[in-house]
Amino acid sequence: MDHDDSTQVCPPDRATSEDLPRGPAAAEMIAQLSRALAHPARVTILQALIEKESCIAGELAGELPLAPSTVSQHLKVLKEAGLIKGEVDGPRRCYCVDNTMLQTLKRLVADL
């Protein structure tokens, strides 16, 4: 059965936590997330995922002036940092923003 990738639903966000890391743990988390966002292509990918508010797969490579393999590498960095989540179902991939982690990042930066 063929599925349209845009209709796929992303996995649920992580459980929310009211406790943000403090001190050195907060500094490490901010640094880790900042490294993931330290490339303009990754910022652009994150913005595209936020804007779509749904599962995005192959169309990401078409929206960026980058080779699909380069887009995949950037997606891997964002996923390892926890900013996005994704599932692979055979040849299809579904990526979306992890809203819990994005909100954590925003709160950590706001607390600087």
mmCIF file of N, CA and C in Angstrom:
data_model
loop_
_atom_site.group_PDB
_atom_site.id
_atom_site.type_symbol
_atom_site.label_atom_id
_atom_site.label_comp_id
_atom_site.label_asym_id
_atom_site.label_seq_id
_atom_site.Cartn_x
_atom_site.Cartn_y
_atom_site.Cartn_z
ATOM 1 N N MET A 1 0.845 -1.173 0.000
ATOM 2 C CA MET A 1 0.000 0.000 0.000
ATOM 3 C C MET A 1 0.890 1.236 0.000
ATOM 4 N N ASP A 2 0.620 2.170 -0.883
ATOM 5 C CA ASP A 2 1.382 3.413 -0.955
ATOM 6 C C ASP A 2 0.832 4.437 0.021
ATOM 7 N N HIS A 3 1.731 5.136 0.709
ATOM 8 C CA HIS A 3 1.330 6.188 1.638
ATOM 9 C C HIS A 3 1.937 7.494 1.188
ATOM 10 N N ASP A 4 1.197 8.552 1.314
ATOM 11 C CA ASP A 4 1.736 9.888 1.080
ATOM 12 C C ASP A 4 2.474 10.295 2.338
ATOM 13 N N ASP A 5 3.798 10.590 2.223
ATOM 14 C CA ASP A 5 4.605 10.926 3.391
ATOM 15 C C ASP A 5 4.036 12.102 4.171
ATOM 16 N N SER A 6 3.359 13.032 3.517
ATOM 17 C CA SER A 6 2.856 14.215 4.209
ATOM 18 C C SER A 6 1.699 13.889 5.143
ATOM 19 N N THR A 7 1.097 12.689 4.980
ATOM 20 C CA THR A 7 -0.006 12.328 5.862
ATOM 21 C C THR A 7 0.466 11.530 7.062
ATOM 22 N N GLN A 8 1.724 11.138 7.082
ATOM 23 C CA GLN A 8 2.220 10.380 8.213
ATOM 24 C C GLN A 8 2.281 11.266 9.446
ATOM 25 N N VAL A 9 2.090 10.649 10.564
ATOM 26 C CA VAL A 9 2.124 11.366 11.829
ATOM 27 C C VAL A 9 3.458 11.100 12.508
ATOM 28 N N CYS A 10 4.042 12.141 13.049
ATOM 29 C CA CYS A 10 5.304 11.985 13.764
ATOM 30 C C CYS A 10 5.062 11.289 15.088
ATOM 31 N N PRO A 11 6.101 10.628 15.605
ATOM 32 C CA PRO A 11 5.951 10.031 16.928
ATOM 33 C C PRO A 11 5.697 11.117 17.969
ATOM 34 N N PRO A 12 5.048 10.770 19.058
ATOM 35 C CA PRO A 12 4.750 11.792 20.067
ATOM 36 C C PRO A 12 6.020 12.381 20.669
ATOM 37 N N ASP A 13 5.907 13.636 21.123
ATOM 38 C CA ASP A 13 7.034 14.295 21.780
ATOM 39 C C ASP A 13 7.336 13.582 23.089
ATOM 40 N N ARG A 14 8.535 13.834 23.568
ATOM 41 C CA ARG A 14 8.937 13.281 24.863
ATOM 42 C C ARG A 14 8.030 13.840 25.956
ATOM 43 N N ALA A 15 8.007 13.138 27.063
ATOM 44 C CA ALA A 15 7.258 13.647 28.209
ATOM 45 C C ALA A 15 7.848 14.991 28.627
ATOM 46 N N THR A 16 6.992 15.915 28.955
ATOM 47 C CA THR A 16 7.474 17.233 29.351
ATOM 48 C C THR A 16 8.031 17.173 30.766
ATOM 49 N N SER A 17 8.988 18.029 31.001
ATOM 50 C CA SER A 17 9.586 18.122 32.331
ATOM 51 C C SER A 17 9.657 19.585 32.706
ATOM 52 N N GLU A 18 9.188 19.895 33.864
ATOM 53 C CA GLU A 18 9.219 21.279 34.328
ATOM 54 C C GLU A 18 10.611 21.675 34.807
ATOM 55 N N ASP A 19 11.436 20.690 35.125
ATOM 56 C CA ASP A 19 12.768 20.967 35.652
ATOM 57 C C ASP A 19 13.780 21.082 34.525
ATOM 58 N N LEU A 20 14.299 22.286 34.342
ATOM 59 C CA LEU A 20 15.378 22.489 33.390
ATOM 60 C C LEU A 20 16.693 22.235 34.088
ATOM 61 N N PRO A 21 17.679 21.739 33.330
ATOM 62 C CA PRO A 21 18.991 21.596 33.957
ATOM 63 C C PRO A 21 19.507 22.961 34.386
ATOM 64 N N ARG A 22 20.317 22.970 35.391
ATOM 65 C CA ARG A 22 20.908 24.207 35.911
ATOM 66 C C ARG A 22 22.420 24.075 35.904
ATOM 67 N N GLY A 23 23.096 25.205 35.999
ATOM 68 C CA GLY A 23 24.545 25.217 36.132
ATOM 69 C C GLY A 23 25.252 24.555 34.969
ATOM 70 N N PRO A 24 26.256 23.715 35.271
ATOM 71 C CA PRO A 24 27.045 23.075 34.212
ATOM 72 C C PRO A 24 26.207 22.199 33.273
ATOM 73 N N ALA A 25 25.175 21.547 33.799
ATOM 74 C CA ALA A 25 24.330 20.703 32.947
ATOM 75 C C ALA A 25 23.576 21.547 31.925
ATOM 76 N N ALA A 26 23.094 22.709 32.344
ATOM 77 C CA ALA A 26 22.410 23.615 31.413
ATOM 78 C C ALA A 26 23.386 24.130 30.375
ATOM 79 N N ALA A 27 24.580 24.500 30.803
ATOM 80 C CA ALA A 27 25.594 24.999 29.869
ATOM 81 C C ALA A 27 25.938 23.944 28.833
ATOM 82 N N GLU A 28 26.073 22.698 29.267
ATOM 83 C CA GLU A 28 26.393 21.611 28.336
ATOM 84 C C GLU A 28 25.252 21.394 27.342
ATOM 85 N N MET A 29 24.021 21.438 27.826
ATOM 86 C CA MET A 29 22.880 21.230 26.933
ATOM 87 C C MET A 29 22.779 22.366 25.913
ATOM 88 N N ILE A 30 22.960 23.599 26.358
ATOM 89 C CA ILE A 30 22.925 24.739 25.434
ATOM 90 C C ILE A 30 24.026 24.594 24.392
ATOM 91 N N ALA A 31 25.209 24.199 24.818
ATOM 92 C CA ALA A 31 26.335 24.037 23.885
ATOM 93 C C ALA A 31 26.042 22.934 22.869
ATOM 94 N N GLN A 32 25.504 21.817 23.329
ATOM 95 C CA GLN A 32 25.188 20.702 22.435
ATOM 96 C C GLN A 32 24.145 21.117 21.391
ATOM 97 N N LEU A 33 23.092 21.764 21.836
ATOM 98 C CA LEU A 33 22.040 22.185 20.910
ATOM 99 C C LEU A 33 22.538 23.278 19.972
ATOM 100 N N SER A 34 23.396 24.147 20.478
ATOM 101 C CA SER A 34 23.961 25.208 19.645
ATOM 102 C C SER A 34 24.855 24.638 18.553
ATOM 103 N N ARG A 35 25.628 23.611 18.891
ATOM 104 C CA ARG A 35 26.470 22.969 17.870
ATOM 105 C C ARG A 35 25.604 22.394 16.755
ATOM 106 N N ALA A 36 24.465 21.824 17.127
ATOM 107 C CA ALA A 36 23.570 21.250 16.115
ATOM 108 C C ALA A 36 22.995 22.330 15.199
ATOM 109 N N LEU A 37 22.862 23.543 15.716
ATOM 110 C CA LEU A 37 22.297 24.639 14.926
ATOM 111 C C LEU A 37 23.368 25.536 14.323
ATOM 112 N N ALA A 38 24.625 25.125 14.405
ATOM 113 C CA ALA A 38 25.735 25.977 13.989
ATOM 114 C C ALA A 38 25.964 25.997 12.477
ATOM 115 N N HIS A 39 25.099 25.377 11.705
ATOM 116 C CA HIS A 39 25.225 25.398 10.248
ATOM 117 C C HIS A 39 23.928 25.962 9.669
ATOM 118 N N PRO A 40 24.033 26.909 8.736
ATOM 119 C CA PRO A 40 22.825 27.517 8.161
ATOM 120 C C PRO A 40 21.863 26.502 7.543
ATOM 121 N N ALA A 41 22.374 25.437 6.960
ATOM 122 C CA ALA A 41 21.486 24.432 6.363
ATOM 123 C C ALA A 41 20.645 23.748 7.439
ATOM 124 N N ARG A 42 21.242 23.501 8.604
ATOM 125 C CA ARG A 42 20.475 22.860 9.678
ATOM 126 C C ARG A 42 19.414 23.796 10.241
ATOM 127 N N VAL A 43 19.731 25.078 10.326
ATOM 128 C CA VAL A 43 18.732 26.054 10.767
ATOM 129 C C VAL A 43 17.583 26.083 9.758
ATOM 130 N N THR A 44 17.908 26.073 8.475
ATOM 131 C CA THR A 44 16.897 26.096 7.417
ATOM 132 C C THR A 44 16.033 24.842 7.473
ATOM 133 N N ILE A 45 16.655 23.700 7.699
ATOM 134 C CA ILE A 45 15.900 22.445 7.812
ATOM 135 C C ILE A 45 14.953 22.509 9.006
ATOM 136 N N LEU A 46 15.441 22.974 10.143
ATOM 137 C CA LEU A 46 14.590 23.077 11.328
ATOM 138 C C LEU A 46 13.423 24.029 11.076
ATOM 139 N N GLN A 47 13.696 25.153 10.435
ATOM 140 C CA GLN A 47 12.627 26.104 10.111
ATOM 141 C C GLN A 47 11.580 25.470 9.195
ATOM 142 N N ALA A 48 12.042 24.705 8.207
ATOM 143 C CA ALA A 48 11.102 24.043 7.292
ATOM 144 C C ALA A 48 10.232 23.043 8.036
ATOM 145 N N LEU A 49 10.821 22.297 8.955
ATOM 146 C CA LEU A 49 10.054 21.322 9.722
ATOM 147 C C LEU A 49 9.052 22.006 10.645
ATOM 148 N N ILE A 50 9.449 23.118 11.243
ATOM 149 C CA ILE A 50 8.533 23.870 12.109
ATOM 150 C C ILE A 50 7.364 24.404 11.285
ATOM 151 N N GLU A 51 7.668 24.936 10.116
ATOM 152 C CA GLU A 51 6.635 25.530 9.255
ATOM 153 C C GLU A 51 5.629 24.498 8.757
ATOM 154 N N LYS A 52 6.093 23.315 8.403
ATOM 155 C CA LYS A 52 5.208 22.286 7.834
ATOM 156 C C LYS A 52 4.280 21.674 8.876
ATOM 157 N N GLU A 53 4.728 21.591 10.097
ATOM 158 C CA GLU A 53 3.940 20.997 11.187
ATOM 159 C C GLU A 53 3.445 19.596 10.852
ATOM 160 N N SER A 54 4.187 18.884 10.024
ATOM 161 C CA SER A 54 3.829 17.508 9.708
ATOM 162 C C SER A 54 5.086 16.773 9.312
ATOM 163 N N CYS A 55 4.908 15.516 9.020
ATOM 164 C CA CYS A 55 6.030 14.683 8.621
ATOM 165 C C CYS A 55 6.573 15.148 7.275
ATOM 166 N N ILE A 56 7.879 15.316 7.212
ATOM 167 C CA ILE A 56 8.525 15.687 5.959
ATOM 168 C C ILE A 56 9.552 14.621 5.637
ATOM 169 N N ALA A 57 9.555 14.209 4.404
ATOM 170 C CA ALA A 57 10.523 13.193 3.997
ATOM 171 C C ALA A 57 11.381 13.723 2.871
ATOM 172 N N GLY A 58 11.264 13.144 1.711
ATOM 173 C CA GLY A 58 12.137 13.454 0.589
ATOM 174 C C GLY A 58 12.064 14.868 0.073
ATOM 175 N N GLU A 59 10.971 15.564 0.305
ATOM 176 C CA GLU A 59 10.846 16.906 -0.253
ATOM 177 C C GLU A 59 11.824 17.910 0.346
ATOM 178 N N LEU A 60 12.416 17.570 1.482
ATOM 179 C CA LEU A 60 13.414 18.468 2.076
ATOM 180 C C LEU A 60 14.593 18.687 1.134
ATOM 181 N N ALA A 61 15.064 17.623 0.523
ATOM 182 C CA ALA A 61 16.212 17.736 -0.388
ATOM 183 C C ALA A 61 15.868 18.631 -1.567
ATOM 184 N N GLY A 62 14.626 18.627 -2.003
ATOM 185 C CA GLY A 62 14.205 19.470 -3.122
ATOM 186 C C GLY A 62 14.104 20.934 -2.764
ATOM 187 N N GLU A 63 13.970 21.240 -1.479
ATOM 188 C CA GLU A 63 13.824 22.625 -1.038
ATOM 189 C C GLU A 63 15.155 23.295 -0.743
ATOM 190 N N LEU A 64 16.223 22.521 -0.693
ATOM 191 C CA LEU A 64 17.533 23.065 -0.348
ATOM 192 C C LEU A 64 18.504 22.879 -1.508
ATOM 193 N N PRO A 65 19.431 23.810 -1.658
ATOM 194 C CA PRO A 65 20.420 23.670 -2.732
ATOM 195 C C PRO A 65 21.564 22.729 -2.324
ATOM 196 N N LEU A 66 21.188 21.570 -1.793
ATOM 197 C CA LEU A 66 22.167 20.605 -1.299
ATOM 198 C C LEU A 66 21.847 19.225 -1.860
ATOM 199 N N ALA A 67 22.862 18.407 -1.963
ATOM 200 C CA ALA A 67 22.666 17.021 -2.384
ATOM 201 C C ALA A 67 21.855 16.281 -1.328
ATOM 202 N N PRO A 68 21.036 15.325 -1.739
ATOM 203 C CA PRO A 68 20.250 14.561 -0.759
ATOM 204 C C PRO A 68 21.106 13.923 0.336
ATOM 205 N N SER A 69 22.307 13.465 -0.008
ATOM 206 C CA SER A 69 23.167 12.860 1.014
ATOM 207 C C SER A 69 23.616 13.894 2.043
ATOM 208 N N THR A 70 23.805 15.144 1.601
ATOM 209 C CA THR A 70 24.193 16.218 2.526
ATOM 210 C C THR A 70 23.027 16.561 3.447
ATOM 211 N N VAL A 71 21.829 16.608 2.892
ATOM 212 C CA VAL A 71 20.633 16.850 3.705
ATOM 213 C C VAL A 71 20.501 15.748 4.748
ATOM 214 N N SER A 72 20.746 14.513 4.348
ATOM 215 C CA SER A 72 20.664 13.387 5.291
ATOM 216 C C SER A 72 21.655 13.546 6.434
ATOM 217 N N GLN A 73 22.853 14.004 6.128
ATOM 218 C CA GLN A 73 23.855 14.225 7.179
ATOM 219 C C GLN A 73 23.399 15.307 8.155
ATOM 220 N N HIS A 74 22.827 16.383 7.631
ATOM 221 C CA HIS A 74 22.333 17.458 8.501
ATOM 222 C C HIS A 74 21.163 16.962 9.355
ATOM 223 N N LEU A 75 20.283 16.162 8.778
ATOM 224 C CA LEU A 75 19.172 15.592 9.541
ATOM 225 C C LEU A 75 19.699 14.705 10.670
ATOM 226 N N LYS A 76 20.745 13.959 10.386
ATOM 227 C CA LYS A 76 21.340 13.087 11.406
ATOM 228 C C LYS A 76 21.847 13.903 12.594
ATOM 229 N N VAL A 77 22.521 15.027 12.320
ATOM 230 C CA VAL A 77 23.041 15.881 13.395
ATOM 231 C C VAL A 77 21.890 16.432 14.235
ATOM 232 N N LEU A 78 20.843 16.912 13.577
ATOM 233 C CA LEU A 78 19.689 17.459 14.300
ATOM 234 C C LEU A 78 18.990 16.383 15.131
ATOM 235 N N LYS A 79 18.908 15.193 14.577
ATOM 236 C CA LYS A 79 18.260 14.098 15.304
ATOM 237 C C LYS A 79 19.089 13.672 16.511
ATOM 238 N N GLU A 80 20.408 13.569 16.329
ATOM 239 C CA GLU A 80 21.279 13.184 17.448
ATOM 240 C C GLU A 80 21.215 14.205 18.581
ATOM 241 N N ALA A 81 21.003 15.473 18.243
ATOM 242 C CA ALA A 81 20.883 16.515 19.265
ATOM 243 C C ALA A 81 19.512 16.498 19.931
ATOM 244 N N GLY A 82 18.565 15.782 19.342
ATOM 245 C CA GLY A 82 17.234 15.699 19.918
ATOM 246 C C GLY A 82 16.271 16.764 19.435
ATOM 247 N N LEU A 83 16.702 17.616 18.500
ATOM 248 C CA LEU A 83 15.827 18.684 18.015
ATOM 249 C C LEU A 83 14.759 18.187 17.047
ATOM 250 N N ILE A 84 15.049 17.095 16.374
ATOM 251 C CA ILE A 84 14.044 16.496 15.500
ATOM 252 C C ILE A 84 13.944 15.026 15.837
ATOM 253 N N LYS A 85 12.872 14.440 15.392
ATOM 254 C CA LYS A 85 12.698 13.003 15.544
ATOM 255 C C LYS A 85 12.331 12.459 14.176
ATOM 256 N N GLY A 86 12.570 11.206 13.977
ATOM 257 C CA GLY A 86 12.290 10.633 12.677
ATOM 258 C C GLY A 86 12.139 9.141 12.747
ATOM 259 N N GLU A 87 11.441 8.652 11.763
ATOM 260 C CA GLU A 87 11.246 7.220 11.631
ATOM 261 C C GLU A 87 11.583 6.833 10.205
ATOM 262 N N VAL A 88 12.120 5.652 10.059
ATOM 263 C CA VAL A 88 12.418 5.127 8.739
ATOM 264 C C VAL A 88 11.520 3.922 8.526
ATOM 265 N N ASP A 89 10.768 3.931 7.442
ATOM 266 C CA ASP A 89 9.882 2.826 7.095
ATOM 267 C C ASP A 89 10.253 2.402 5.684
ATOM 268 N N GLY A 90 11.181 1.457 5.592
ATOM 269 C CA GLY A 90 11.678 1.050 4.278
ATOM 270 C C GLY A 90 12.380 2.222 3.623
ATOM 271 N N PRO A 91 12.013 2.539 2.385
ATOM 272 C CA PRO A 91 12.666 3.657 1.699
ATOM 273 C C PRO A 91 12.151 5.030 2.140
ATOM 274 N N ARG A 92 11.065 5.047 2.908
ATOM 275 C CA ARG A 92 10.477 6.322 3.336
ATOM 276 C C ARG A 92 11.045 6.760 4.668
ATOM 277 N N ARG A 93 11.184 8.065 4.809
ATOM 278 C CA ARG A 93 11.630 8.644 6.075
ATOM 279 C C ARG A 93 10.645 9.736 6.456
ATOM 280 N N CYS A 94 10.424 9.844 7.737
ATOM 281 C CA CYS A 94 9.500 10.849 8.245
ATOM 282 C C CYS A 94 10.228 11.630 9.332
ATOM 283 N N TYR A 95 10.401 12.936 9.127
ATOM 284 C CA TYR A 95 11.085 13.777 10.105
ATOM 285 C C TYR A 95 10.162 14.906 10.531
ATOM 286 N N CYS A 96 10.231 15.250 11.807
ATOM 287 C CA CYS A 96 9.498 16.400 12.316
ATOM 288 C C CYS A 96 10.216 16.932 13.558
ATOM 289 N N VAL A 97 9.816 18.107 13.986
ATOM 290 C CA VAL A 97 10.433 18.765 15.129
ATOM 291 C C VAL A 97 10.008 18.069 16.413
ATOM 292 N N ASP A 98 10.931 17.944 17.342
ATOM 293 C CA ASP A 98 10.594 17.500 18.688
ATOM 294 C C ASP A 98 10.263 18.777 19.462
ATOM 295 N N ASN A 99 8.986 19.069 19.568
ATOM 296 C CA ASN A 99 8.552 20.323 20.180
ATOM 297 C C ASN A 99 8.973 20.458 21.631
ATOM 298 N N THR A 100 9.058 19.355 22.351
ATOM 299 C CA THR A 100 9.492 19.423 23.741
ATOM 300 C C THR A 100 10.928 19.911 23.827
ATOM 301 N N MET A 101 11.798 19.360 22.979
ATOM 302 C CA MET A 101 13.203 19.775 23.003
ATOM 303 C C MET A 101 13.347 21.210 22.506
ATOM 304 N N LEU A 102 12.566 21.589 21.513
ATOM 305 C CA LEU A 102 12.617 22.962 21.021
ATOM 306 C C LEU A 102 12.214 23.942 22.123
ATOM 307 N N GLN A 103 11.182 23.616 22.879
ATOM 308 C CA GLN A 103 10.758 24.474 23.985
ATOM 309 C C GLN A 103 11.821 24.506 25.083
ATOM 310 N N THR A 104 12.474 23.372 25.327
ATOM 311 C CA THR A 104 13.561 23.336 26.308
ATOM 312 C C THR A 104 14.678 24.264 25.887
ATOM 313 N N LEU A 105 15.063 24.202 24.617
ATOM 314 C CA LEU A 105 16.105 25.088 24.103
ATOM 315 C C LEU A 105 15.709 26.560 24.305
ATOM 316 N N LYS A 106 14.489 26.894 23.952
ATOM 317 C CA LYS A 106 14.025 28.279 24.097
ATOM 318 C C LYS A 106 14.083 28.726 25.553
ATOM 319 N N ARG A 107 13.674 27.852 26.468
ATOM 320 C CA ARG A 107 13.686 28.211 27.881
ATOM 321 C C ARG A 107 15.103 28.340 28.422
ATOM 322 N N LEU A 108 15.999 27.450 27.977
ATOM 323 C CA LEU A 108 17.394 27.529 28.425
ATOM 324 C C LEU A 108 18.036 28.842 27.960
ATOM 325 N N VAL A 109 17.796 29.206 26.710
ATOM 326 C CA VAL A 109 18.366 30.442 26.193
ATOM 327 C C VAL A 109 17.740 31.653 26.887
ATOM 328 N N ALA A 110 16.455 31.605 27.146
ATOM 329 C CA ALA A 110 15.795 32.715 27.834
ATOM 330 C C ALA A 110 16.344 32.915 29.257
ATOM 331 N N ASP A 111 16.807 31.811 29.868
ATOM 332 C CA ASP A 111 17.336 31.889 31.235
ATOM 333 C C ASP A 111 18.787 32.358 31.301
ATOM 334 N N LEU A 112 19.407 32.574 30.146
ATOM 335 C CA LEU A 112 20.824 33.025 30.165
ATOM 336 C C LEU A 112 20.960 34.375 30.848
#
